[in-house]
Amino acid sequence: MFDLTQKVALVTGGARGIGKGIARVLGRAGARVIIADIDAAAGQACAAELGGHYLPLDVSRQADCRRVVDDVIASHGQLDILCSNTGIFPQCALADMTEQEWDRMHNINLKGTFFMVQAALAVMRPRGYGRVVITSSITGPITGFPGWSHYAASKAGQLGFMRSAALECARDGVTINAVMPGNILTEGLQAQGEAYLEQMKAAIPSHCLGTPEDIGHAACFLASREARYITGQTLVVDGGQVLPESPEALAATA
């Protein structure tokens, strides 16, 4: 495992699911982890379980994102790693989607990423060191799924933002990269029901769903000193889901 001793890591949306998996792995690697989440009860419970700290956060509010970064600096003296993970994925058919549903998705998934990264860079760039890891998705940048056009757009948008932002801070010792999870067995995925889970497994060459810790290990690498020469890049973590060119190719792996 990569050594993150003496590093301070802020994980947004860290109370459950992929965010919790990231927080767990970073903590095991030696980082001091701050879990920021809109759900206070879940965030406090997660921090107690993992031995980290909790801060309340609504990523759709720019002032909230700046406050959280200020709080991290006040309590820990530095911010080395930001894992911008907060995201939602309610399903809605395009024909039925309202402007409010579209805006809510982008306010949290895309605008929230912008707000958090901007706030973190304000303290990372003057220090000459920082690692930013954005949780995107294969849905949008690579694949599509009916009912998630707003989600797909927000996730593709994150990557466009990431690439240009990475250029702006490339000379400041700060890297910005993204992990792109496939189907990860989180509380949100489980809520889709057993039939959906089986459908997703059938589409994966390894025929198994990933764990939040699988994403955590990818994030840990991108957050490490060893990843200093990687910026503006994506790392797909999906068990090979995007590889088959046809159902026949997938069937041949059975």
mmCIF file of C-alpha atoms in Angstrom:
data_model
loop_
_atom_site.group_PDB
_atom_site.id
_atom_site.type_symbol
_atom_site.label_atom_id
_atom_site.label_comp_id
_atom_site.label_asym_id
_atom_site.label_seq_id
_atom_site.Cartn_x
_atom_site.Cartn_y
_atom_site.Cartn_z
ATOM 1 C CA MET A 1 0.000 0.000 0.000
ATOM 2 C CA PHE A 2 1.166 3.534 -0.730
ATOM 3 C CA ASP A 3 2.320 5.511 2.311
ATOM 4 C CA LEU A 4 0.203 8.575 3.129
ATOM 5 C CA THR A 5 1.632 9.123 6.606
ATOM 6 C CA GLN A 6 1.510 12.779 7.672
ATOM 7 C CA LYS A 7 -0.881 13.617 4.851
ATOM 8 C CA VAL A 8 -4.276 15.196 5.492
ATOM 9 C CA ALA A 9 -7.097 13.955 3.274
ATOM 10 C CA LEU A 10 -10.586 15.391 2.844
ATOM 11 C CA VAL A 11 -13.171 12.992 1.424
ATOM 12 C CA THR A 12 -16.503 14.506 0.421
ATOM 13 C CA GLY A 13 -19.532 12.250 0.444
ATOM 14 C CA GLY A 14 -17.454 10.075 2.731
ATOM 15 C CA ALA A 15 -20.176 8.797 5.037
ATOM 16 C CA ARG A 16 -21.131 5.755 2.991
ATOM 17 C CA GLY A 17 -20.587 3.836 -0.225
ATOM 18 C CA ILE A 18 -17.598 4.672 -2.394
ATOM 19 C CA GLY A 19 -16.666 7.659 -0.251
ATOM 20 C CA LYS A 20 -16.468 5.509 2.855
ATOM 21 C CA GLY A 21 -14.367 2.972 0.962
ATOM 22 C CA ILE A 22 -11.966 5.730 -0.087
ATOM 23 C CA ALA A 23 -11.779 7.096 3.454
ATOM 24 C CA ARG A 24 -11.102 3.628 4.837
ATOM 25 C CA VAL A 25 -8.230 2.913 2.445
ATOM 26 C CA LEU A 26 -6.629 6.343 2.880
ATOM 27 C CA GLY A 27 -6.789 5.919 6.641
ATOM 28 C CA ARG A 28 -5.114 2.518 6.420
ATOM 29 C CA ALA A 29 -2.376 4.146 4.336
ATOM 30 C CA GLY A 30 -1.662 6.523 7.202
ATOM 31 C CA ALA A 31 -3.530 9.664 6.197
ATOM 32 C CA ARG A 32 -5.440 11.772 8.674
ATOM 33 C CA VAL A 33 -8.906 11.611 7.147
ATOM 34 C CA ILE A 34 -11.685 14.186 7.357
ATOM 35 C CA ILE A 35 -15.088 12.951 6.218
ATOM 36 C CA ALA A 36 -17.382 15.667 4.877
ATOM 37 C CA ASP A 37 -21.005 14.815 4.218
ATOM 38 C CA ILE A 38 -24.453 16.380 4.279
ATOM 39 C CA ASP A 39 -25.719 13.503 6.454
ATOM 40 C CA ALA A 40 -24.468 14.375 9.940
ATOM 41 C CA ALA A 41 -25.526 11.156 11.660
ATOM 42 C CA ALA A 42 -23.939 8.925 9.021
ATOM 43 C CA GLY A 43 -20.852 11.122 8.814
ATOM 44 C CA GLN A 44 -20.263 11.096 12.549
ATOM 45 C CA ALA A 45 -20.782 7.336 12.700
ATOM 46 C CA CYS A 46 -18.336 6.788 9.852
ATOM 47 C CA ALA A 47 -15.720 9.046 11.438
ATOM 48 C CA ALA A 48 -16.064 7.183 14.727
ATOM 49 C CA GLU A 49 -15.732 3.823 12.973
ATOM 50 C CA LEU A 50 -12.701 4.791 10.899
ATOM 51 C CA GLY A 51 -10.977 6.986 13.450
ATOM 52 C CA GLY A 52 -11.322 10.137 11.374
ATOM 53 C CA HIS A 53 -13.041 13.491 11.791
ATOM 54 C CA TYR A 54 -16.391 14.698 10.474
ATOM 55 C CA LEU A 55 -17.436 18.036 8.990
ATOM 56 C CA PRO A 56 -20.917 18.916 7.679
ATOM 57 C CA LEU A 57 -20.983 19.842 4.003
ATOM 58 C CA ASP A 58 -23.442 20.703 1.255
ATOM 59 C CA VAL A 59 -21.303 20.721 -1.896
ATOM 60 C CA SER A 60 -23.946 22.617 -3.861
ATOM 61 C CA ARG A 61 -23.133 25.714 -1.767
ATOM 62 C CA GLN A 62 -19.863 27.442 -2.604
ATOM 63 C CA ALA A 63 -19.575 29.067 0.814
ATOM 64 C CA ASP A 64 -19.965 25.669 2.474
ATOM 65 C CA CYS A 65 -17.111 24.207 0.419
ATOM 66 C CA ARG A 66 -14.837 27.102 1.317
ATOM 67 C CA ARG A 67 -15.776 26.805 4.988
ATOM 68 C CA VAL A 68 -14.918 23.103 5.074
ATOM 69 C CA VAL A 69 -11.473 23.744 3.609
ATOM 70 C CA ASP A 70 -10.932 26.579 6.096
ATOM 71 C CA ASP A 71 -11.974 24.250 8.931
ATOM 72 C CA VAL A 72 -9.500 21.595 7.775
ATOM 73 C CA ILE A 73 -6.680 24.140 7.729
ATOM 74 C CA ALA A 74 -7.683 25.470 11.146
ATOM 75 C CA SER A 75 -7.782 22.014 12.749
ATOM 76 C CA HIS A 76 -5.019 20.183 10.855
ATOM 77 C CA GLY A 77 -2.789 22.925 9.483
ATOM 78 C CA GLN A 78 -2.737 21.581 5.924
ATOM 79 C CA LEU A 79 -4.734 19.906 3.174
ATOM 80 C CA ASP A 80 -2.772 17.506 0.992
ATOM 81 C CA ILE A 81 -5.471 15.360 -0.612
ATOM 82 C CA LEU A 82 -8.992 16.109 -1.788
ATOM 83 C CA CYS A 83 -11.191 13.228 -2.873
ATOM 84 C CA SER A 84 -14.160 14.985 -4.452
ATOM 85 C CA ASN A 85 -16.621 12.130 -4.280
ATOM 86 C CA THR A 86 -20.062 13.514 -3.476
ATOM 87 C CA GLY A 87 -22.663 12.507 -6.036
ATOM 88 C CA ILE A 88 -26.265 11.452 -6.537
ATOM 89 C CA PHE A 89 -27.852 9.227 -9.178
ATOM 90 C CA PRO A 90 -31.671 9.328 -9.123
ATOM 91 C CA GLN A 91 -33.133 7.704 -12.228
ATOM 92 C CA CYS A 92 -35.559 9.538 -14.495
ATOM 93 C CA ALA A 93 -36.589 9.025 -18.112
ATOM 94 C CA LEU A 94 -35.557 11.870 -20.392
ATOM 95 C CA ALA A 95 -39.147 12.461 -21.529
ATOM 96 C CA ASP A 96 -40.283 12.965 -17.926
ATOM 97 C CA MET A 97 -37.287 14.896 -16.601
ATOM 98 C CA THR A 98 -37.955 18.352 -15.181
ATOM 99 C CA GLU A 99 -35.618 21.308 -15.186
ATOM 100 C CA GLN A 100 -35.440 21.018 -11.411
ATOM 101 C CA GLU A 101 -34.285 17.390 -11.610
ATOM 102 C CA TRP A 102 -31.649 18.276 -14.187
ATOM 103 C CA ASP A 103 -30.422 21.235 -12.123
ATOM 104 C CA ARG A 104 -30.266 19.274 -8.864
ATOM 105 C CA MET A 105 -28.094 16.617 -10.498
ATOM 106 C CA HIS A 106 -25.668 19.177 -11.883
ATOM 107 C CA ASN A 107 -25.665 21.371 -8.782
ATOM 108 C CA ILE A 108 -24.385 18.434 -6.739
ATOM 109 C CA ASN A 109 -22.375 16.311 -9.161
ATOM 110 C CA LEU A 110 -20.798 18.939 -11.402
ATOM 111 C CA LYS A 111 -21.045 22.300 -9.694
ATOM 112 C CA GLY A 112 -20.195 20.639 -6.379
ATOM 113 C CA THR A 113 -16.999 19.265 -7.927
ATOM 114 C CA PHE A 114 -16.084 22.727 -9.205
ATOM 115 C CA PHE A 115 -16.741 24.338 -5.817
ATOM 116 C CA MET A 116 -14.714 21.765 -3.864
ATOM 117 C CA VAL A 117 -11.755 21.651 -6.229
ATOM 118 C CA GLN A 118 -11.613 25.432 -6.429
ATOM 119 C CA ALA A 119 -11.631 25.732 -2.641
ATOM 120 C CA ALA A 120 -8.941 23.074 -2.221
ATOM 121 C CA LEU A 121 -6.668 24.549 -4.882
ATOM 122 C CA ALA A 122 -6.714 27.883 -3.064
ATOM 123 C CA VAL A 123 -4.686 26.288 -0.248
ATOM 124 C CA MET A 124 -2.799 23.605 -2.207
ATOM 125 C CA ARG A 125 -1.250 25.778 -4.911
ATOM 126 C CA PRO A 126 0.503 28.239 -2.570
ATOM 127 C CA ARG A 127 2.067 25.270 -0.718
ATOM 128 C CA GLY A 128 3.289 23.689 -3.939
ATOM 129 C CA TYR A 129 1.700 20.316 -3.242
ATOM 130 C CA GLY A 130 -1.675 18.685 -3.655
ATOM 131 C CA ARG A 131 -3.516 15.660 -4.921
ATOM 132 C CA VAL A 132 -7.091 15.934 -6.171
ATOM 133 C CA VAL A 133 -9.025 12.783 -7.056
ATOM 134 C CA ILE A 134 -12.494 13.161 -8.570
ATOM 135 C CA THR A 135 -14.984 10.298 -8.501
ATOM 136 C CA SER A 136 -16.542 10.225 -11.962
ATOM 137 C CA SER A 137 -18.121 7.152 -13.595
ATOM 138 C CA ILE A 138 -18.007 4.999 -16.709
ATOM 139 C CA THR A 139 -21.615 6.133 -17.272
ATOM 140 C CA GLY A 140 -21.445 9.263 -19.399
ATOM 141 C CA PRO A 141 -17.787 9.391 -20.404
ATOM 142 C CA ILE A 142 -17.784 5.849 -21.870
ATOM 143 C CA THR A 143 -21.195 4.200 -21.591
ATOM 144 C CA GLY A 144 -24.850 5.144 -21.294
ATOM 145 C CA PHE A 145 -27.892 3.817 -19.458
ATOM 146 C CA PRO A 146 -31.579 4.706 -19.961
ATOM 147 C CA GLY A 147 -32.872 7.023 -17.256
ATOM 148 C CA TRP A 148 -29.519 8.540 -16.392
ATOM 149 C CA SER A 149 -28.972 11.128 -19.127
ATOM 150 C CA HIS A 150 -28.652 13.897 -16.515
ATOM 151 C CA TYR A 151 -26.245 11.786 -14.453
ATOM 152 C CA ALA A 152 -24.216 10.865 -17.536
ATOM 153 C CA ALA A 153 -23.920 14.517 -18.545
ATOM 154 C CA SER A 154 -22.726 15.508 -15.075
ATOM 155 C CA LYS A 155 -20.076 12.777 -15.024
ATOM 156 C CA ALA A 156 -18.796 13.597 -18.502
ATOM 157 C CA GLY A 157 -18.691 17.245 -17.471
ATOM 158 C CA GLN A 158 -16.483 16.418 -14.500
ATOM 159 C CA LEU A 159 -13.806 15.086 -16.837
ATOM 160 C CA GLY A 160 -13.824 18.134 -19.096
ATOM 161 C CA PHE A 161 -13.468 20.311 -16.012
ATOM 162 C CA MET A 162 -10.690 18.081 -14.645
ATOM 163 C CA ARG A 163 -8.517 18.288 -17.754
ATOM 164 C CA SER A 164 -8.540 22.065 -17.968
ATOM 165 C CA ALA A 165 -8.161 22.501 -14.211
ATOM 166 C CA ALA A 166 -5.175 20.129 -14.233
ATOM 167 C CA LEU A 167 -3.455 22.348 -16.795
ATOM 168 C CA GLU A 168 -3.957 25.453 -14.669
ATOM 169 C CA CYS A 169 -2.132 24.011 -11.655
ATOM 170 C CA ALA A 170 0.374 21.698 -13.360
ATOM 171 C CA ARG A 171 3.331 23.902 -12.377
ATOM 172 C CA ASP A 172 2.224 24.183 -8.765
ATOM 173 C CA GLY A 173 2.904 20.604 -7.661
ATOM 174 C CA VAL A 174 -0.813 19.802 -7.751
ATOM 175 C CA THR A 175 -2.279 16.925 -9.748
ATOM 176 C CA ILE A 176 -5.936 16.402 -10.614
ATOM 177 C CA ASN A 177 -7.128 12.991 -11.775
ATOM 178 C CA ALA A 178 -10.318 10.949 -11.759
ATOM 179 C CA VAL A 179 -11.379 7.422 -10.953
ATOM 180 C CA MET A 180 -14.196 6.033 -13.088
ATOM 181 C CA PRO A 181 -16.077 3.323 -11.208
ATOM 182 C CA GLY A 182 -18.206 0.728 -12.887
ATOM 183 C CA ASN A 183 -20.828 -1.066 -10.840
ATOM 184 C CA ILE A 184 -19.752 -0.953 -7.220
ATOM 185 C CA LEU A 185 -21.724 -2.698 -4.497
ATOM 186 C CA THR A 186 -22.850 0.308 -2.477
ATOM 187 C CA GLU A 187 -26.039 0.978 -0.571
ATOM 188 C CA GLY A 188 -27.320 2.923 -3.575
ATOM 189 C CA LEU A 189 -26.708 0.069 -5.985
ATOM 190 C CA GLN A 190 -28.274 -2.461 -3.629
ATOM 191 C CA ALA A 191 -31.387 -0.287 -3.522
ATOM 192 C CA GLN A 192 -31.890 -0.972 -7.247
ATOM 193 C CA GLY A 193 -32.902 -4.535 -6.344
ATOM 194 C CA GLU A 194 -31.554 -8.045 -6.856
ATOM 195 C CA ALA A 195 -32.689 -8.278 -10.485
ATOM 196 C CA TYR A 196 -30.685 -5.157 -11.331
ATOM 197 C CA LEU A 197 -27.613 -6.485 -9.512
ATOM 198 C CA GLU A 198 -27.753 -9.747 -11.442
ATOM 199 C CA GLN A 199 -28.158 -7.823 -14.697
ATOM 200 C CA MET A 200 -25.074 -5.764 -13.887
ATOM 201 C CA LYS A 201 -23.016 -8.823 -12.921
ATOM 202 C CA ALA A 202 -23.899 -10.452 -16.233
ATOM 203 C CA ALA A 203 -22.397 -7.486 -18.088
ATOM 204 C CA ILE A 204 -19.016 -7.755 -16.340
ATOM 205 C CA PRO A 205 -16.364 -10.196 -17.618
ATOM 206 C CA SER A 206 -15.281 -11.000 -14.053
ATOM 207 C CA HIS A 207 -18.980 -11.575 -13.232
ATOM 208 C CA CYS A 208 -18.691 -9.791 -9.911
ATOM 209 C CA LEU A 209 -19.415 -6.329 -8.631
ATOM 210 C CA GLY A 210 -16.656 -4.145 -7.270
ATOM 211 C CA THR A 211 -16.351 -2.976 -3.673
ATOM 212 C CA PRO A 212 -15.963 0.579 -2.389
ATOM 213 C CA GLU A 213 -12.445 -0.362 -1.305
ATOM 214 C CA ASP A 214 -11.573 -1.192 -4.926
ATOM 215 C CA ILE A 215 -12.161 2.468 -5.725
ATOM 216 C CA GLY A 216 -10.330 3.421 -2.543
ATOM 217 C CA HIS A 217 -7.168 1.646 -3.673
ATOM 218 C CA ALA A 218 -7.261 3.432 -7.039
ATOM 219 C CA ALA A 219 -7.753 6.773 -5.289
ATOM 220 C CA CYS A 220 -4.941 5.972 -2.861
ATOM 221 C CA PHE A 221 -2.527 5.488 -5.753
ATOM 222 C CA LEU A 222 -3.541 8.748 -7.437
ATOM 223 C CA ALA A 223 -3.235 10.515 -4.063
ATOM 224 C CA SER A 224 0.290 9.234 -3.457
ATOM 225 C CA ARG A 225 3.662 10.855 -4.058
ATOM 226 C CA GLU A 226 4.387 8.072 -6.526
ATOM 227 C CA ALA A 227 1.659 9.444 -8.819
ATOM 228 C CA ARG A 228 3.346 12.852 -9.093
ATOM 229 C CA TYR A 229 3.802 12.563 -12.876
ATOM 230 C CA ILE A 230 0.162 11.738 -13.584
ATOM 231 C CA THR A 231 -2.330 14.544 -14.025
ATOM 232 C CA GLY A 232 -5.492 15.148 -16.018
ATOM 233 C CA GLN A 233 -5.984 11.402 -16.430
ATOM 234 C CA THR A 234 -8.713 8.859 -15.747
ATOM 235 C CA LEU A 235 -8.502 5.401 -14.202
ATOM 236 C CA VAL A 236 -11.344 3.019 -15.041
ATOM 237 C CA VAL A 237 -12.164 0.559 -12.246
ATOM 238 C CA ASP A 238 -14.947 -1.645 -13.589
ATOM 239 C CA GLY A 239 -13.907 -5.306 -13.713
ATOM 240 C CA GLY A 240 -13.556 -5.025 -17.485
ATOM 241 C CA GLN A 241 -17.162 -3.976 -18.073
ATOM 242 C CA VAL A 242 -16.357 -1.623 -20.957
ATOM 243 C CA LEU A 243 -14.111 -4.123 -22.780
ATOM 244 C CA PRO A 244 -16.422 -6.480 -24.742
ATOM 245 C CA GLU A 245 -17.240 -5.251 -28.233
ATOM 246 C CA SER A 246 -20.354 -7.434 -28.455
ATOM 247 C CA PRO A 247 -22.535 -9.814 -26.416
ATOM 248 C CA GLU A 248 -20.679 -12.647 -28.149
ATOM 249 C CA ALA A 249 -17.347 -11.372 -26.839
ATOM 250 C CA LEU A 250 -18.757 -11.265 -23.328
ATOM 251 C CA ALA A 251 -20.272 -14.738 -23.675
ATOM 252 C CA ALA A 252 -16.873 -16.108 -24.681
ATOM 253 C CA THR A 253 -15.538 -15.232 -21.217
ATOM 254 C CA ALA A 254 -18.077 -17.451 -19.451
#
